[in-house]
Amino acid sequence: MMKFPEGFLWGASTAPHQIEGNNLSSDWWAREGLVPGMELSGDAVDSYHHYRDDMRLLAESGLNTYRFGIEWARIEPREGQISRAGLAHYRRMIDEALRLGLTPVVTLHHFTNPRWFAEQGGFLNPAAPAIFARYVTTVTEILDGVDWVITMNEPNMLAMMMMLQEQMRAGQQNEWQSPTVEGDSSRDQIAASLPTPSPEFGQRLVDAHHAVRDIIRERTGARVGWTVANQALTSTPGNESRLIEVRHDWEDFYLDAASGDDFIGVQSYSSQQVDENGLVPHPDHPDNTLVGTAYRPDALGMAVSHTWERTGLPVLVTENGIATADDARRIDYTRAALNGLHEAIAAGADVRGYLHWSLLDNFEWGHWGPTFGLISVDRTSLNFDRHPKPSLGWLGDVARRNSLTN
Ligand code: BGC
């Protein structure tokens, strides 16, 4: 029996664009219509209207924490035009979480931008930190009672997406590539050609993060951090120094920028090797997940240990999960991942909670096929009927006992 620390947060995560539906004023919505081969988010799973059902199912399972996001494009659909109704919507979500006894973990930016912000160059615009700070200041008005605030989701993946977009604009690249689905292109070995996010791009995001950190602390008293995608990188023999360089640009640069934060979010799915050419694409294997990544539940313990050693900050696992159509496999994966997490805690890592990705099957950035959810949704029904999977009950039991039995 593996006991987790007292007061451990157990929950699940979501992101607004992936679940809400009709995110009409966002850059992703605009892009989805233009790019061939990319599926549309459309109504998503209409969580904008069904968030109460989603939180109730989560709370009834035994989980105690819900991570969700505020969509900037709904708060500020045109530059400077603040939607009071948009703010009120997210306040109702926070109230509902608190009413159900759930700890809300609130993300302020999860990959999507308002379209007008993107048209001004997004985070490449020198004015971006000030513009982002203005939005964040507005949002602090509704954050009363929220203890955990994430400024930005996966700045390292966002920097990589910014580079891809720049390459497309410059005509060096004309095929769209999902940021999260491996091999989602006709090009061979796509993973090898995904650009390593250059710290030059990443620095823009660091500046934006630093611009809002103290604003949030001063106006709300919440703990502030950001979440970094961790690939649990290892080196092929003889490439140890290359690993250090590659890991710096993919992860450590963003972990180092968290210095002075209150916590660090760890997001882990798989593990990858580094050779002399950089990241080695996930080898083809029957066990690979529906997003093409290797089945590596041990990655979570590796990612948490590395993050803890590098930052010394309290760790919140803000995402971990698997894209699979086989829910028994989801349970196996999660059990093994929690084993690794428990080992990292036993070795000294200060870990405050585990939030599974994701509460719901959702829009996987251009695709509906890869299902990460603890709950499936019938998107053909008028009510977007929710169907909890056995994995939701299983994880809820772990949460209730605050321990894992093998
Ligand atoms: C992102 C999520 C995404 C998940 C699974 C993370 O990169 O934060 O938005 O759905 O991984 O691919």
PDB file of C-alpha atoms in Angstrom, residues 80-342:
ATOM      1  CA  GLY A  80      -9.826  46.510 -24.953  1.00  0.00           C
ATOM      2  CA  GLN A  81     -13.457  45.291 -25.005  1.00  0.00           C
ATOM      3  CA  ILE A  82     -13.969  43.304 -21.826  1.00  0.00           C
ATOM      4  CA  SER A  83     -16.913  40.935 -21.684  1.00  0.00           C
ATOM      5  CA  ARG A  84     -18.483  41.201 -18.239  1.00  0.00           C
ATOM      6  CA  ALA A  85     -20.616  38.186 -19.159  1.00  0.00           C
ATOM      7  CA  GLY A  86     -17.452  36.253 -19.963  1.00  0.00           C
ATOM      8  CA  LEU A  87     -15.964  37.106 -16.585  1.00  0.00           C
ATOM      9  CA  ALA A  88     -19.230  36.163 -14.849  1.00  0.00           C
ATOM     10  CA  HIS A  89     -19.229  32.774 -16.581  1.00  0.00           C
ATOM     11  CA  TYR A  90     -15.826  31.841 -15.168  1.00  0.00           C
ATOM     12  CA  ARG A  91     -16.768  33.216 -11.752  1.00  0.00           C
ATOM     13  CA  ARG A  92     -19.739  30.840 -11.799  1.00  0.00           C
ATOM     14  CA  MET A  93     -17.359  27.984 -12.588  1.00  0.00           C
ATOM     15  CA  ILE A  94     -15.123  28.883  -9.645  1.00  0.00           C
ATOM     16  CA  ASP A  95     -18.180  29.148  -7.385  1.00  0.00           C
ATOM     17  CA  GLU A  96     -19.446  25.774  -8.551  1.00  0.00           C
ATOM     18  CA  ALA A  97     -16.090  24.119  -7.884  1.00  0.00           C
ATOM     19  CA  LEU A  98     -15.949  25.602  -4.380  1.00  0.00           C
ATOM     20  CA  ARG A  99     -19.571  24.613  -3.702  1.00  0.00           C
ATOM     21  CA  LEU A 100     -18.721  21.004  -4.575  1.00  0.00           C
ATOM     22  CA  GLY A 101     -15.689  21.093  -2.296  1.00  0.00           C
ATOM     23  CA  LEU A 102     -13.267  20.996  -5.222  1.00  0.00           C
ATOM     24  CA  THR A 103      -9.971  22.871  -5.228  1.00  0.00           C
ATOM     25  CA  PRO A 104      -9.946  24.948  -8.422  1.00  0.00           C
ATOM     26  CA  VAL A 105      -6.647  25.163 -10.312  1.00  0.00           C
ATOM     27  CA  VAL A 106      -7.062  27.907 -12.901  1.00  0.00           C
ATOM     28  CA  THR A 107      -5.049  28.290 -16.119  1.00  0.00           C
ATOM     29  CA  LEU A 108      -4.980  31.757 -17.687  1.00  0.00           C
ATOM     30  CA  HIS A 109      -3.531  30.798 -21.081  1.00  0.00           C
ATOM     31  CA  HIS A 110      -3.632  27.367 -22.734  1.00  0.00           C
ATOM     32  CA  PHE A 111      -2.229  27.612 -26.289  1.00  0.00           C
ATOM     33  CA  THR A 112      -5.026  29.846 -27.680  1.00  0.00           C
ATOM     34  CA  ASN A 113      -4.938  33.615 -28.172  1.00  0.00           C
ATOM     35  CA  PRO A 114      -7.609  36.128 -29.044  1.00  0.00           C
ATOM     36  CA  ARG A 115      -7.494  36.542 -32.796  1.00  0.00           C
ATOM     37  CA  TRP A 116      -6.671  40.265 -32.576  1.00  0.00           C
ATOM     38  CA  PHE A 117      -3.673  39.492 -30.342  1.00  0.00           C
ATOM     39  CA  ALA A 118      -2.407  36.851 -32.787  1.00  0.00           C
ATOM     40  CA  GLU A 119      -2.832  39.304 -35.674  1.00  0.00           C
ATOM     41  CA  GLN A 120      -0.544  41.745 -33.859  1.00  0.00           C
ATOM     42  CA  GLY A 121       2.151  39.050 -33.739  1.00  0.00           C
ATOM     43  CA  GLY A 122       1.020  37.279 -30.574  1.00  0.00           C
ATOM     44  CA  PHE A 123       3.802  36.915 -28.028  1.00  0.00           C
ATOM     45  CA  LEU A 124       6.350  38.028 -30.637  1.00  0.00           C
ATOM     46  CA  ASN A 125       4.897  41.528 -30.404  1.00  0.00           C
ATOM     47  CA  PRO A 126       7.188  43.559 -28.101  1.00  0.00           C
ATOM     48  CA  ALA A 127       4.050  44.943 -26.413  1.00  0.00           C
ATOM     49  CA  ALA A 128       2.793  41.409 -25.603  1.00  0.00           C
ATOM     50  CA  PRO A 129       3.843  41.262 -21.929  1.00  0.00           C
ATOM     51  CA  ALA A 130       1.975  44.511 -21.224  1.00  0.00           C
ATOM     52  CA  ILE A 131      -1.086  43.371 -23.189  1.00  0.00           C
ATOM     53  CA  PHE A 132      -1.088  40.001 -21.396  1.00  0.00           C
ATOM     54  CA  ALA A 133      -0.678  41.768 -18.049  1.00  0.00           C
ATOM     55  CA  ARG A 134      -3.725  43.910 -18.803  1.00  0.00           C
ATOM     56  CA  TYR A 135      -5.825  40.785 -19.432  1.00  0.00           C
ATOM     57  CA  VAL A 136      -4.481  39.053 -16.332  1.00  0.00           C
ATOM     58  CA  THR A 137      -5.167  42.117 -14.186  1.00  0.00           C
ATOM     59  CA  THR A 138      -8.773  42.086 -15.433  1.00  0.00           C
ATOM     60  CA  VAL A 139      -9.160  38.422 -14.579  1.00  0.00           C
ATOM     61  CA  THR A 140      -7.853  38.801 -11.023  1.00  0.00           C
ATOM     62  CA  GLU A 141     -11.209  40.406 -10.246  1.00  0.00           C
ATOM     63  CA  ILE A 142     -12.867  36.969 -10.335  1.00  0.00           C
ATOM     64  CA  LEU A 143     -10.168  34.827  -8.711  1.00  0.00           C
ATOM     65  CA  ASP A 144     -11.239  35.154  -5.109  1.00  0.00           C
ATOM     66  CA  GLY A 145     -11.037  31.727  -3.435  1.00  0.00           C
ATOM     67  CA  VAL A 146      -8.607  30.329  -6.019  1.00  0.00           C
ATOM     68  CA  ASP A 147      -5.385  29.109  -4.467  1.00  0.00           C
ATOM     69  CA  TRP A 148      -3.556  27.825  -7.538  1.00  0.00           C
ATOM     70  CA  VAL A 149      -3.087  29.914 -10.665  1.00  0.00           C
ATOM     71  CA  ILE A 150      -1.196  28.808 -13.775  1.00  0.00           C
ATOM     72  CA  THR A 151      -0.173  31.770 -15.930  1.00  0.00           C
ATOM     73  CA  MET A 152       0.597  29.771 -19.027  1.00  0.00           C
ATOM     74  CA  ASN A 153       0.338  26.154 -20.138  1.00  0.00           C
ATOM     75  CA  GLU A 154       3.449  24.542 -21.628  1.00  0.00           C
ATOM     76  CA  PRO A 155       5.376  27.618 -22.761  1.00  0.00           C
ATOM     77  CA  ASN A 156       7.915  25.241 -24.304  1.00  0.00           C
ATOM     78  CA  MET A 157       5.317  23.695 -26.639  1.00  0.00           C
ATOM     79  CA  LEU A 158       3.901  27.146 -27.304  1.00  0.00           C
ATOM     80  CA  ALA A 159       7.354  28.408 -28.328  1.00  0.00           C
ATOM     81  CA  MET A 160       7.656  25.451 -30.694  1.00  0.00           C
ATOM     82  CA  MET A 161       4.230  26.282 -32.179  1.00  0.00           C
ATOM     83  CA  MET A 162       5.287  29.913 -32.593  1.00  0.00           C
ATOM     84  CA  MET A 163       8.339  28.738 -34.541  1.00  0.00           C
ATOM     85  CA  LEU A 164       6.240  26.488 -36.780  1.00  0.00           C
ATOM     86  CA  GLN A 165       3.941  29.398 -37.525  1.00  0.00           C
ATOM     87  CA  GLU A 166       6.850  31.672 -38.332  1.00  0.00           C
ATOM     88  CA  GLN A 167       8.218  29.027 -40.699  1.00  0.00           C
ATOM     89  CA  MET A 168       4.814  28.782 -42.390  1.00  0.00           C
ATOM     90  CA  ARG A 169       4.627  32.556 -42.731  1.00  0.00           C
ATOM     91  CA  ALA A 170       8.089  32.623 -44.271  1.00  0.00           C
ATOM     92  CA  GLY A 171       7.053  29.908 -46.716  1.00  0.00           C
ATOM     93  CA  GLN A 172       9.655  27.438 -45.372  1.00  0.00           C
ATOM     94  CA  GLN A 173       6.890  25.133 -44.324  1.00  0.00           C
ATOM     95  CA  ASN A 174       3.537  24.587 -45.961  1.00  0.00           C
ATOM     96  CA  GLU A 175       2.078  21.643 -44.134  1.00  0.00           C
ATOM     97  CA  TRP A 176       0.224  21.926 -40.882  1.00  0.00           C
ATOM     98  CA  GLN A 177       1.499  19.789 -38.017  1.00  0.00           C
ATOM     99  CA  SER A 178      -0.502  19.201 -34.862  1.00  0.00           C
ATOM    100  CA  PRO A 179       1.607  20.227 -31.879  1.00  0.00           C
ATOM    101  CA  THR A 180       0.648  17.096 -29.956  1.00  0.00           C
ATOM    102  CA  VAL A 181       0.138  14.289 -32.482  1.00  0.00           C
ATOM    103  CA  GLU A 182       3.304  12.580 -33.703  1.00  0.00           C
ATOM    104  CA  GLY A 183       3.650  11.883 -37.407  1.00  0.00           C
ATOM    105  CA  ASP A 184       0.587  13.942 -38.255  1.00  0.00           C
ATOM    106  CA  SER A 185       1.874  14.836 -41.681  1.00  0.00           C
ATOM    107  CA  SER A 186       2.926  13.179 -44.897  1.00  0.00           C
ATOM    108  CA  ARG A 187       6.512  14.142 -44.224  1.00  0.00           C
ATOM    109  CA  ASP A 188       8.704  11.300 -43.018  1.00  0.00           C
ATOM    110  CA  GLN A 189       9.879  11.269 -39.461  1.00  0.00           C
ATOM    111  CA  ILE A 190       8.016  14.385 -38.591  1.00  0.00           C
ATOM    112  CA  ALA A 191       9.203  14.351 -35.011  1.00  0.00           C
ATOM    113  CA  ALA A 192      12.752  14.775 -36.235  1.00  0.00           C
ATOM    114  CA  SER A 193      11.751  17.900 -38.098  1.00  0.00           C
ATOM    115  CA  LEU A 194       9.714  19.527 -35.339  1.00  0.00           C
ATOM    116  CA  PRO A 195      11.789  22.531 -34.457  1.00  0.00           C
ATOM    117  CA  THR A 196      13.426  22.581 -31.062  1.00  0.00           C
ATOM    118  CA  PRO A 197      11.957  25.689 -29.429  1.00  0.00           C
ATOM    119  CA  SER A 198      14.650  28.318 -29.512  1.00  0.00           C
ATOM    120  CA  PRO A 199      15.128  30.212 -26.252  1.00  0.00           C
ATOM    121  CA  GLU A 200      14.800  33.387 -28.317  1.00  0.00           C
ATOM    122  CA  PHE A 201      11.094  32.571 -28.749  1.00  0.00           C
ATOM    123  CA  GLY A 202      10.819  31.156 -25.247  1.00  0.00           C
ATOM    124  CA  GLN A 203      12.156  34.385 -23.765  1.00  0.00           C
ATOM    125  CA  ARG A 204       9.036  36.210 -24.999  1.00  0.00           C
ATOM    126  CA  LEU A 205       6.930  33.846 -22.926  1.00  0.00           C
ATOM    127  CA  VAL A 206       9.208  34.125 -19.927  1.00  0.00           C
ATOM    128  CA  ASP A 207       8.816  37.909 -20.099  1.00  0.00           C
ATOM    129  CA  ALA A 208       5.023  37.579 -20.200  1.00  0.00           C
ATOM    130  CA  HIS A 209       5.043  35.123 -17.278  1.00  0.00           C
ATOM    131  CA  HIS A 210       7.252  37.384 -15.179  1.00  0.00           C
ATOM    132  CA  ALA A 211       5.117  40.403 -16.063  1.00  0.00           C
ATOM    133  CA  VAL A 212       2.032  38.866 -14.438  1.00  0.00           C
ATOM    134  CA  ARG A 213       3.393  36.834 -11.531  1.00  0.00           C
ATOM    135  CA  ASP A 214       3.405  39.586  -8.942  1.00  0.00           C
ATOM    136  CA  ILE A 215       0.160  41.107 -10.215  1.00  0.00           C
ATOM    137  CA  ILE A 216      -1.623  37.843  -9.446  1.00  0.00           C
ATOM    138  CA  ARG A 217       0.056  37.410  -6.079  1.00  0.00           C
ATOM    139  CA  GLU A 218      -0.669  40.943  -4.958  1.00  0.00           C
ATOM    140  CA  ARG A 219      -4.262  41.022  -6.144  1.00  0.00           C
ATOM    141  CA  THR A 220      -5.341  37.514  -5.115  1.00  0.00           C
ATOM    142  CA  GLY A 221      -2.875  35.892  -2.717  1.00  0.00           C
ATOM    143  CA  ALA A 222      -2.905  32.760  -4.920  1.00  0.00           C
ATOM    144  CA  ARG A 223       0.140  30.600  -5.538  1.00  0.00           C
ATOM    145  CA  VAL A 224       1.454  31.283  -9.029  1.00  0.00           C
ATOM    146  CA  GLY A 225       3.342  29.044 -11.425  1.00  0.00           C
ATOM    147  CA  TRP A 226       3.463  27.729 -14.950  1.00  0.00           C
ATOM    148  CA  THR A 227       3.399  24.221 -16.375  1.00  0.00           C
ATOM    149  CA  VAL A 228       6.181  22.724 -18.466  1.00  0.00           C
ATOM    150  CA  ALA A 229       5.910  19.787 -20.896  1.00  0.00           C
ATOM    151  CA  ASN A 230       8.476  17.255 -19.753  1.00  0.00           C
ATOM    152  CA  GLN A 231       9.681  14.598 -22.145  1.00  0.00           C
ATOM    153  CA  ALA A 232      11.706  12.572 -19.616  1.00  0.00           C
ATOM    154  CA  LEU A 233      14.654  12.787 -21.983  1.00  0.00           C
ATOM    155  CA  THR A 234      17.521  10.288 -21.869  1.00  0.00           C
ATOM    156  CA  SER A 235      20.637  10.085 -23.988  1.00  0.00           C
ATOM    157  CA  THR A 236      21.726   7.367 -26.368  1.00  0.00           C
ATOM    158  CA  PRO A 237      25.209   6.098 -25.460  1.00  0.00           C
ATOM    159  CA  GLY A 238      27.857   8.775 -25.881  1.00  0.00           C
ATOM    160  CA  ASN A 239      25.409  11.640 -26.306  1.00  0.00           C
ATOM    161  CA  GLU A 240      25.222  12.809 -22.691  1.00  0.00           C
ATOM    162  CA  SER A 241      26.406  16.342 -23.444  1.00  0.00           C
ATOM    163  CA  ARG A 242      23.978  16.626 -26.373  1.00  0.00           C
ATOM    164  CA  LEU A 243      21.203  15.602 -23.949  1.00  0.00           C
ATOM    165  CA  ILE A 244      22.096  18.533 -21.707  1.00  0.00           C
ATOM    166  CA  GLU A 245      21.910  20.975 -24.632  1.00  0.00           C
ATOM    167  CA  VAL A 246      18.660  19.595 -26.037  1.00  0.00           C
ATOM    168  CA  ARG A 247      17.035  19.383 -22.631  1.00  0.00           C
ATOM    169  CA  HIS A 248      18.031  22.971 -21.954  1.00  0.00           C
ATOM    170  CA  ASP A 249      16.206  24.244 -25.012  1.00  0.00           C
ATOM    171  CA  TRP A 250      13.158  21.989 -24.590  1.00  0.00           C
ATOM    172  CA  GLU A 251      12.691  22.157 -20.824  1.00  0.00           C
ATOM    173  CA  ASP A 252      15.361  23.472 -18.518  1.00  0.00           C
ATOM    174  CA  PHE A 253      15.183  26.995 -19.895  1.00  0.00           C
ATOM    175  CA  TYR A 254      11.510  27.091 -18.783  1.00  0.00           C
ATOM    176  CA  LEU A 255      12.185  25.339 -15.481  1.00  0.00           C
ATOM    177  CA  ASP A 256      14.931  27.864 -14.680  1.00  0.00           C
ATOM    178  CA  ALA A 257      12.541  30.710 -15.513  1.00  0.00           C
ATOM    179  CA  ALA A 258      10.205  29.380 -12.804  1.00  0.00           C
ATOM    180  CA  SER A 259      12.708  30.449 -10.170  1.00  0.00           C
ATOM    181  CA  GLY A 260      10.798  32.719  -7.795  1.00  0.00           C
ATOM    182  CA  ASP A 261       7.452  31.026  -8.588  1.00  0.00           C
ATOM    183  CA  ASP A 262       5.373  29.320  -5.901  1.00  0.00           C
ATOM    184  CA  PHE A 263       5.164  25.949  -7.636  1.00  0.00           C
ATOM    185  CA  ILE A 264       5.962  24.212 -10.887  1.00  0.00           C
ATOM    186  CA  GLY A 265       3.512  22.194 -12.986  1.00  0.00           C
ATOM    187  CA  VAL A 266       4.797  18.923 -14.436  1.00  0.00           C
ATOM    188  CA  GLN A 267       3.127  17.574 -17.594  1.00  0.00           C
ATOM    189  CA  SER A 268       4.310  14.150 -18.622  1.00  0.00           C
ATOM    190  CA  TYR A 269       3.134  11.518 -21.093  1.00  0.00           C
ATOM    191  CA  SER A 270       6.103   9.647 -22.500  1.00  0.00           C
ATOM    192  CA  SER A 271       9.885   9.500 -22.615  1.00  0.00           C
ATOM    193  CA  GLN A 272      12.190  10.175 -25.522  1.00  0.00           C
ATOM    194  CA  GLN A 273      15.828   9.691 -26.387  1.00  0.00           C
ATOM    195  CA  VAL A 274      18.337  12.234 -27.607  1.00  0.00           C
ATOM    196  CA  ASP A 275      21.114  11.357 -30.063  1.00  0.00           C
ATOM    197  CA  GLU A 276      23.658  13.448 -31.924  1.00  0.00           C
ATOM    198  CA  ASN A 277      20.855  14.860 -34.125  1.00  0.00           C
ATOM    199  CA  GLY A 278      18.583  15.837 -31.261  1.00  0.00           C
ATOM    200  CA  LEU A 279      15.256  14.215 -30.320  1.00  0.00           C
ATOM    201  CA  VAL A 280      14.896  10.679 -31.618  1.00  0.00           C
ATOM    202  CA  PRO A 281      11.369  10.134 -33.018  1.00  0.00           C
ATOM    203  CA  HIS A 282       9.250   7.623 -31.110  1.00  0.00           C
ATOM    204  CA  PRO A 283       9.947   4.293 -32.819  1.00  0.00           C
ATOM    205  CA  ASP A 284       6.984   2.558 -34.448  1.00  0.00           C
ATOM    206  CA  HIS A 285       5.651   0.019 -31.990  1.00  0.00           C
ATOM    207  CA  PRO A 286       2.287  -1.719 -31.521  1.00  0.00           C
ATOM    208  CA  ASP A 287       2.145  -0.325 -27.974  1.00  0.00           C
ATOM    209  CA  ASN A 288       2.336   3.301 -29.117  1.00  0.00           C
ATOM    210  CA  THR A 289      -0.528   5.507 -27.973  1.00  0.00           C
ATOM    211  CA  LEU A 290      -3.128   7.090 -30.245  1.00  0.00           C
ATOM    212  CA  VAL A 291      -0.951  10.201 -30.555  1.00  0.00           C
ATOM    213  CA  GLY A 292       1.983   8.081 -31.711  1.00  0.00           C
ATOM    214  CA  THR A 293       4.065   8.319 -28.552  1.00  0.00           C
ATOM    215  CA  ALA A 294       5.756   5.403 -26.800  1.00  0.00           C
ATOM    216  CA  TYR A 295       3.871   3.710 -23.917  1.00  0.00           C
ATOM    217  CA  ARG A 296       6.040   4.942 -21.055  1.00  0.00           C
ATOM    218  CA  PRO A 297       4.188   5.283 -17.741  1.00  0.00           C
ATOM    219  CA  ASP A 298       7.599   5.434 -16.022  1.00  0.00           C
ATOM    220  CA  ALA A 299       8.081   8.879 -17.610  1.00  0.00           C
ATOM    221  CA  LEU A 300       6.124  10.608 -14.843  1.00  0.00           C
ATOM    222  CA  GLY A 301       8.536   9.652 -12.054  1.00  0.00           C
ATOM    223  CA  MET A 302      11.486  10.650 -14.260  1.00  0.00           C
ATOM    224  CA  ALA A 303       9.893  14.013 -15.141  1.00  0.00           C
ATOM    225  CA  VAL A 304       9.000  14.818 -11.539  1.00  0.00           C
ATOM    226  CA  SER A 305      12.468  13.882 -10.237  1.00  0.00           C
ATOM    227  CA  HIS A 306      14.205  16.000 -12.876  1.00  0.00           C
ATOM    228  CA  THR A 307      11.905  18.971 -12.279  1.00  0.00           C
ATOM    229  CA  TRP A 308      12.322  18.776  -8.520  1.00  0.00           C
ATOM    230  CA  GLU A 309      16.114  18.529  -8.782  1.00  0.00           C
ATOM    231  CA  ARG A 310      16.319  21.408 -11.234  1.00  0.00           C
ATOM    232  CA  THR A 311      13.894  23.829  -9.549  1.00  0.00           C
ATOM    233  CA  GLY A 312      13.546  22.825  -5.886  1.00  0.00           C
ATOM    234  CA  LEU A 313       9.957  24.106  -6.166  1.00  0.00           C
ATOM    235  CA  PRO A 314       6.840  22.337  -4.896  1.00  0.00           C
ATOM    236  CA  VAL A 315       5.586  20.204  -7.763  1.00  0.00           C
ATOM    237  CA  LEU A 316       2.001  19.857  -8.935  1.00  0.00           C
ATOM    238  CA  VAL A 317       1.484  17.199 -11.592  1.00  0.00           C
ATOM    239  CA  THR A 318      -0.839  19.201 -13.809  1.00  0.00           C
ATOM    240  CA  GLU A 319      -1.122  16.671 -16.652  1.00  0.00           C
ATOM    241  CA  ASN A 320      -0.448  12.965 -17.085  1.00  0.00           C
ATOM    242  CA  GLY A 321      -2.463  10.530 -19.143  1.00  0.00           C
ATOM    243  CA  ILE A 322      -2.717   8.373 -22.222  1.00  0.00           C
ATOM    244  CA  ALA A 323      -4.523   8.550 -25.564  1.00  0.00           C
ATOM    245  CA  THR A 324      -6.152   5.158 -25.835  1.00  0.00           C
ATOM    246  CA  ALA A 325      -9.493   3.653 -26.809  1.00  0.00           C
ATOM    247  CA  ASP A 326      -8.932   0.902 -24.214  1.00  0.00           C
ATOM    248  CA  ASP A 327      -9.878   2.149 -20.772  1.00  0.00           C
ATOM    249  CA  ALA A 328      -8.298  -0.836 -18.979  1.00  0.00           C
ATOM    250  CA  ARG A 329      -5.021   0.281 -20.504  1.00  0.00           C
ATOM    251  CA  ARG A 330      -5.622   3.794 -19.165  1.00  0.00           C
ATOM    252  CA  ILE A 331      -5.929   2.310 -15.673  1.00  0.00           C
ATOM    253  CA  ASP A 332      -2.756   0.217 -16.127  1.00  0.00           C
ATOM    254  CA  TYR A 333      -0.862   3.247 -17.395  1.00  0.00           C
ATOM    255  CA  THR A 334      -2.039   5.459 -14.557  1.00  0.00           C
ATOM    256  CA  ARG A 335      -1.325   2.862 -11.890  1.00  0.00           C
ATOM    257  CA  ALA A 336       2.233   2.462 -13.180  1.00  0.00           C
ATOM    258  CA  ALA A 337       2.681   6.245 -13.462  1.00  0.00           C
ATOM    259  CA  LEU A 338       1.495   6.713  -9.861  1.00  0.00           C
ATOM    260  CA  ASN A 339       3.937   4.036  -8.732  1.00  0.00           C
ATOM    261  CA  GLY A 340       6.748   6.090 -10.238  1.00  0.00           C
ATOM    262  CA  LEU A 341       5.345   9.261  -8.702  1.00  0.00           C
ATOM    263  CA  HIS A 342       5.274   7.608  -5.293  1.00  0.00           C
TER     264      HIS A 342
END
